[in-house]
Amino acid sequence: MAKRKKRSLNTRSNMSQVNIVNVNQKSKKNKKTKKNNNKKKFKLFILIFIFAVLILSNKDFLQKILPSSSNKTLQVIQKYPTNQEEEVRFYDDLLIKWNGKSIIALNKDGTSKWEKEINFENPLVFLGTDTIYICEGNTGDLYFLDLDGRSLNRIQMESHIKKIVEKDGLIFITLETEDGEKLTIMDKEGVVQNNILLEDKRLLNFSANEDKTNIVLSTLGIEKGDLNSKLIFYKEKGEYVSELDFNEEIIISMEFVDENSIVVFTDSRLYFVEEGNTLWKRDMEHIKDMYVNTEDKDIYILTTNTLEVISYKNKVEESISLNGEYNKVEGFNKGVLLVGDNKIIGINNGRENLKYDTQEKIENVIINDSDIILFANNRINIMTEKKINR
């Protein structure tokens, strides 16, 4: 019996040792788990803290995650009847339009100021910044009128005139000659500065820098069976400088941003060209429009559902996702306007600050100082900003 008791006591002693070991292991495991949990919580706290600091120190980021709040809309202050075929321009308190038969000047209140009927066989009319250009397309006679309808000058081009445009302080005239299409560039006094034979190329666009010392043309032609665009650079008196090829691309728009630099966008890329050489390029999809803010040195690129702001140094300053599609971007009051089929929004400092909706289809929008000129439903609406009362 004594032996059995001793055996029983030894068994209990062994079990107690095992239990103590298990308790110690469990205690160590719990401490380790608790320590790991504390580490995870500390790491999570650090991440939340860093995220909060980033938000509070970055206003642009904060604005992007907050819902937009438009505090302005547009209101109509004047209406004029018109149609899509008419060319229209505003000059301070004067509206002048060309309807294919007559040039009509209206006061801001809609009353008539003067009207001039054009009886040419093939008339062309262009409304410039402070001059009206009328030409008899077949004979090449070109007339300059002031904003009161008085004749200022007459020039005989002696060739068939296809198109006349005033841009960047110069007059660009496309002529049909025996040697092919020719571009004549003259100053606003009618003095010819340059004659450029285009040969078999189609002229797309033209531009001049601010002091008119550099002129660039964009053309479209076929080379080796492919459509190719070119930029062709000239000095003010017609001296050829150089040209730049855009293989299998079509130049949509171009604009001088300083004396020697040009922003170009094609059907697939954005380019920054300096002194005739490509400084950088960026692949872009579905480019719809471009606006350059030369004061801030920013390029606004409108795509299908995004507005990107890119610096002259090819840095993306901002990328804004858009709700809905827009067709046009225009500078307005230190920000931009985006124009859609039935909607206009204003964006300033990365936030939507203006919103205007209409049931009518918006055909075109022109910015005239602080006024917005909207073309819709055979009517011109002169509009201005209006604060929304909340």
PDB file of N, CA and C in Angstrom, residues 244-294:
ATOM      1  N   LEU A 244       9.604  71.301 -88.432  1.00  0.00           N
ATOM      2  CA  LEU A 244       9.555  70.180 -87.500  1.00  0.00           C
ATOM      3  C   LEU A 244       8.455  69.228 -87.946  1.00  0.00           C
ATOM      4  N   ASP A 245       8.800  67.939 -88.107  1.00  0.00           N
ATOM      5  CA  ASP A 245       7.850  66.939 -88.586  1.00  0.00           C
ATOM      6  C   ASP A 245       7.110  66.273 -87.427  1.00  0.00           C
ATOM      7  N   PHE A 246       5.822  65.978 -87.669  1.00  0.00           N
ATOM      8  CA  PHE A 246       4.998  65.209 -86.743  1.00  0.00           C
ATOM      9  C   PHE A 246       4.457  64.018 -87.533  1.00  0.00           C
ATOM     10  N   ASN A 247       5.231  62.941 -87.511  1.00  0.00           N
ATOM     11  CA  ASN A 247       4.923  61.781 -88.345  1.00  0.00           C
ATOM     12  C   ASN A 247       3.641  61.088 -87.902  1.00  0.00           C
ATOM     13  N   GLU A 248       2.742  60.885 -88.873  1.00  0.00           N
ATOM     14  CA  GLU A 248       1.467  60.204 -88.649  1.00  0.00           C
ATOM     15  C   GLU A 248       0.641  60.855 -87.545  1.00  0.00           C
ATOM     16  N   GLU A 249       0.780  62.172 -87.416  1.00  0.00           N
ATOM     17  CA  GLU A 249      -0.020  62.942 -86.455  1.00  0.00           C
ATOM     18  C   GLU A 249      -0.608  64.161 -87.166  1.00  0.00           C
ATOM     19  N   ILE A 250      -1.741  64.619 -86.650  1.00  0.00           N
ATOM     20  CA  ILE A 250      -2.393  65.814 -87.189  1.00  0.00           C
ATOM     21  C   ILE A 250      -2.389  66.890 -86.112  1.00  0.00           C
ATOM     22  N   ILE A 251      -1.829  68.047 -86.432  1.00  0.00           N
ATOM     23  CA  ILE A 251      -1.780  69.152 -85.469  1.00  0.00           C
ATOM     24  C   ILE A 251      -3.182  69.757 -85.339  1.00  0.00           C
ATOM     25  N   ILE A 252      -3.692  69.732 -84.111  1.00  0.00           N
ATOM     26  CA  ILE A 252      -5.027  70.280 -83.834  1.00  0.00           C
ATOM     27  C   ILE A 252      -4.943  71.762 -83.494  1.00  0.00           C
ATOM     28  N   SER A 253      -3.977  72.121 -82.661  1.00  0.00           N
ATOM     29  CA  SER A 253      -3.862  73.504 -82.209  1.00  0.00           C
ATOM     30  C   SER A 253      -2.427  73.804 -81.817  1.00  0.00           C
ATOM     31  N   MET A 254      -2.075  75.090 -81.862  1.00  0.00           N
ATOM     32  CA  MET A 254      -0.735  75.526 -81.443  1.00  0.00           C
ATOM     33  C   MET A 254      -0.830  76.963 -80.967  1.00  0.00           C
ATOM     34  N   GLU A 255       0.085  77.335 -80.075  1.00  0.00           N
ATOM     35  CA  GLU A 255       0.045  78.685 -79.532  1.00  0.00           C
ATOM     36  C   GLU A 255       1.406  79.072 -78.984  1.00  0.00           C
ATOM     37  N   PHE A 256       1.868  80.281 -79.343  1.00  0.00           N
ATOM     38  CA  PHE A 256       3.079  80.815 -78.730  1.00  0.00           C
ATOM     39  C   PHE A 256       2.796  81.102 -77.255  1.00  0.00           C
ATOM     40  N   VAL A 257       3.722  80.678 -76.381  1.00  0.00           N
ATOM     41  CA  VAL A 257       3.562  80.968 -74.955  1.00  0.00           C
ATOM     42  C   VAL A 257       4.612  81.981 -74.474  1.00  0.00           C
ATOM     43  N   ASP A 258       5.665  82.169 -75.261  1.00  0.00           N
ATOM     44  CA  ASP A 258       6.596  83.282 -75.068  1.00  0.00           C
ATOM     45  C   ASP A 258       7.244  83.568 -76.426  1.00  0.00           C
ATOM     46  N   GLU A 259       8.310  84.302 -76.447  1.00  0.00           N
ATOM     47  CA  GLU A 259       8.869  84.746 -77.721  1.00  0.00           C
ATOM     48  C   GLU A 259       9.359  83.603 -78.612  1.00  0.00           C
ATOM     49  N   ASN A 260       9.820  82.505 -77.992  1.00  0.00           N
ATOM     50  CA  ASN A 260      10.421  81.425 -78.780  1.00  0.00           C
ATOM     51  C   ASN A 260       9.813  80.051 -78.531  1.00  0.00           C
ATOM     52  N   SER A 261       8.808  79.963 -77.675  1.00  0.00           N
ATOM     53  CA  SER A 261       8.255  78.659 -77.290  1.00  0.00           C
ATOM     54  C   SER A 261       6.806  78.527 -77.729  1.00  0.00           C
ATOM     55  N   ILE A 262       6.458  77.307 -78.150  1.00  0.00           N
ATOM     56  CA  ILE A 262       5.120  77.027 -78.658  1.00  0.00           C
ATOM     57  C   ILE A 262       4.590  75.758 -78.005  1.00  0.00           C
ATOM     58  N   VAL A 263       3.334  75.806 -77.594  1.00  0.00           N
ATOM     59  CA  VAL A 263       2.638  74.602 -77.143  1.00  0.00           C
ATOM     60  C   VAL A 263       1.829  74.073 -78.320  1.00  0.00           C
ATOM     61  N   VAL A 264       1.982  72.792 -78.606  1.00  0.00           N
ATOM     62  CA  VAL A 264       1.301  72.155 -79.735  1.00  0.00           C
ATOM     63  C   VAL A 264       0.566  70.929 -79.223  1.00  0.00           C
ATOM     64  N   PHE A 265      -0.705  70.757 -79.603  1.00  0.00           N
ATOM     65  CA  PHE A 265      -1.294  69.456 -79.352  1.00  0.00           C
ATOM     66  C   PHE A 265      -1.826  68.862 -80.638  1.00  0.00           C
ATOM     67  N   THR A 266      -1.538  67.568 -80.792  1.00  0.00           N
ATOM     68  CA  THR A 266      -1.946  66.822 -81.969  1.00  0.00           C
ATOM     69  C   THR A 266      -3.100  65.903 -81.583  1.00  0.00           C
ATOM     70  N   ASP A 267      -3.449  64.995 -82.472  1.00  0.00           N
ATOM     71  CA  ASP A 267      -4.525  64.066 -82.161  1.00  0.00           C
ATOM     72  C   ASP A 267      -4.122  63.022 -81.123  1.00  0.00           C
ATOM     73  N   SER A 268      -2.841  62.989 -80.709  1.00  0.00           N
ATOM     74  CA  SER A 268      -2.432  61.969 -79.734  1.00  0.00           C
ATOM     75  C   SER A 268      -1.403  62.442 -78.707  1.00  0.00           C
ATOM     76  N   ARG A 269      -0.819  63.638 -78.881  1.00  0.00           N
ATOM     77  CA  ARG A 269       0.243  64.068 -77.973  1.00  0.00           C
ATOM     78  C   ARG A 269       0.200  65.565 -77.714  1.00  0.00           C
ATOM     79  N   LEU A 270       0.832  65.931 -76.610  1.00  0.00           N
ATOM     80  CA  LEU A 270       1.073  67.328 -76.270  1.00  0.00           C
ATOM     81  C   LEU A 270       2.570  67.576 -76.382  1.00  0.00           C
ATOM     82  N   TYR A 271       2.960  68.676 -77.067  1.00  0.00           N
ATOM     83  CA  TYR A 271       4.365  68.998 -77.292  1.00  0.00           C
ATOM     84  C   TYR A 271       4.680  70.393 -76.744  1.00  0.00           C
ATOM     85  N   PHE A 272       5.921  70.539 -76.264  1.00  0.00           N
ATOM     86  CA  PHE A 272       6.439  71.859 -75.926  1.00  0.00           C
ATOM     87  C   PHE A 272       7.669  72.081 -76.798  1.00  0.00           C
ATOM     88  N   VAL A 273       7.561  73.049 -77.714  1.00  0.00           N
ATOM     89  CA  VAL A 273       8.607  73.294 -78.718  1.00  0.00           C
ATOM     90  C   VAL A 273       9.293  74.616 -78.397  1.00  0.00           C
ATOM     91  N   GLU A 274      10.618  74.572 -78.328  1.00  0.00           N
ATOM     92  CA  GLU A 274      11.394  75.774 -78.006  1.00  0.00           C
ATOM     93  C   GLU A 274      12.453  75.988 -79.075  1.00  0.00           C
ATOM     94  N   GLU A 275      12.419  77.172 -79.697  1.00  0.00           N
ATOM     95  CA  GLU A 275      13.357  77.529 -80.769  1.00  0.00           C
ATOM     96  C   GLU A 275      13.427  76.448 -81.846  1.00  0.00           C
ATOM     97  N   GLY A 276      12.268  75.921 -82.206  1.00  0.00           N
ATOM     98  CA  GLY A 276      12.185  74.962 -83.297  1.00  0.00           C
ATOM     99  C   GLY A 276      12.488  73.530 -82.945  1.00  0.00           C
ATOM    100  N   ASN A 277      12.794  73.242 -81.676  1.00  0.00           N
ATOM    101  CA  ASN A 277      13.105  71.877 -81.245  1.00  0.00           C
ATOM    102  C   ASN A 277      12.130  71.406 -80.177  1.00  0.00           C
ATOM    103  N   THR A 278      11.831  70.110 -80.196  1.00  0.00           N
ATOM    104  CA  THR A 278      10.925  69.555 -79.197  1.00  0.00           C
ATOM    105  C   THR A 278      11.647  69.447 -77.859  1.00  0.00           C
ATOM    106  N   LEU A 279      11.179  70.213 -76.870  1.00  0.00           N
ATOM    107  CA  LEU A 279      11.777  70.174 -75.534  1.00  0.00           C
ATOM    108  C   LEU A 279      11.256  68.965 -74.765  1.00  0.00           C
ATOM    109  N   TRP A 280       9.954  68.709 -74.869  1.00  0.00           N
ATOM    110  CA  TRP A 280       9.356  67.504 -74.292  1.00  0.00           C
ATOM    111  C   TRP A 280       8.036  67.211 -74.983  1.00  0.00           C
ATOM    112  N   LYS A 281       7.572  65.985 -74.823  1.00  0.00           N
ATOM    113  CA  LYS A 281       6.266  65.596 -75.358  1.00  0.00           C
ATOM    114  C   LYS A 281       5.605  64.644 -74.381  1.00  0.00           C
ATOM    115  N   ARG A 282       4.301  64.576 -74.439  1.00  0.00           N
ATOM    116  CA  ARG A 282       3.524  63.741 -73.512  1.00  0.00           C
ATOM    117  C   ARG A 282       2.392  63.075 -74.278  1.00  0.00           C
ATOM    118  N   ASP A 283       2.314  61.758 -74.164  1.00  0.00           N
ATOM    119  CA  ASP A 283       1.210  61.028 -74.785  1.00  0.00           C
ATOM    120  C   ASP A 283      -0.088  61.354 -74.065  1.00  0.00           C
ATOM    121  N   MET A 284      -1.122  61.658 -74.820  1.00  0.00           N
ATOM    122  CA  MET A 284      -2.434  61.978 -74.241  1.00  0.00           C
ATOM    123  C   MET A 284      -3.501  61.288 -75.080  1.00  0.00           C
ATOM    124  N   GLU A 285      -4.552  60.825 -74.413  1.00  0.00           N
ATOM    125  CA  GLU A 285      -5.649  60.184 -75.122  1.00  0.00           C
ATOM    126  C   GLU A 285      -6.887  61.071 -75.082  1.00  0.00           C
ATOM    127  N   HIS A 286      -7.595  61.090 -76.193  1.00  0.00           N
ATOM    128  CA  HIS A 286      -8.899  61.763 -76.280  1.00  0.00           C
ATOM    129  C   HIS A 286      -8.800  63.242 -75.888  1.00  0.00           C
ATOM    130  N   ILE A 287      -7.786  63.955 -76.409  1.00  0.00           N
ATOM    131  CA  ILE A 287      -7.676  65.391 -76.151  1.00  0.00           C
ATOM    132  C   ILE A 287      -8.819  66.112 -76.858  1.00  0.00           C
ATOM    133  N   LYS A 288      -9.555  66.941 -76.121  1.00  0.00           N
ATOM    134  CA  LYS A 288     -10.690  67.654 -76.697  1.00  0.00           C
ATOM    135  C   LYS A 288     -10.408  69.142 -76.875  1.00  0.00           C
ATOM    136  N   ASP A 289      -9.639  69.726 -75.953  1.00  0.00           N
ATOM    137  CA  ASP A 289      -9.339  71.157 -76.070  1.00  0.00           C
ATOM    138  C   ASP A 289      -8.164  71.492 -75.167  1.00  0.00           C
ATOM    139  N   MET A 290      -7.595  72.682 -75.419  1.00  0.00           N
ATOM    140  CA  MET A 290      -6.427  73.142 -74.667  1.00  0.00           C
ATOM    141  C   MET A 290      -6.559  74.631 -74.390  1.00  0.00           C
ATOM    142  N   TYR A 291      -6.114  75.048 -73.213  1.00  0.00           N
ATOM    143  CA  TYR A 291      -6.045  76.471 -72.876  1.00  0.00           C
ATOM    144  C   TYR A 291      -4.719  76.715 -72.170  1.00  0.00           C
ATOM    145  N   VAL A 292      -4.019  77.784 -72.569  1.00  0.00           N
ATOM    146  CA  VAL A 292      -2.725  78.111 -71.976  1.00  0.00           C
ATOM    147  C   VAL A 292      -2.842  79.392 -71.160  1.00  0.00           C
ATOM    148  N   ASN A 293      -2.479  79.308 -69.883  1.00  0.00           N
ATOM    149  CA  ASN A 293      -2.423  80.472 -69.018  1.00  0.00           C
ATOM    150  C   ASN A 293      -0.974  80.953 -68.999  1.00  0.00           C
ATOM    151  N   THR A 294      -0.656  81.946 -69.841  1.00  0.00           N
ATOM    152  CA  THR A 294       0.730  82.399 -69.983  1.00  0.00           C
ATOM    153  C   THR A 294       1.217  83.128 -68.731  1.00  0.00           C
TER     154      THR A 294
END
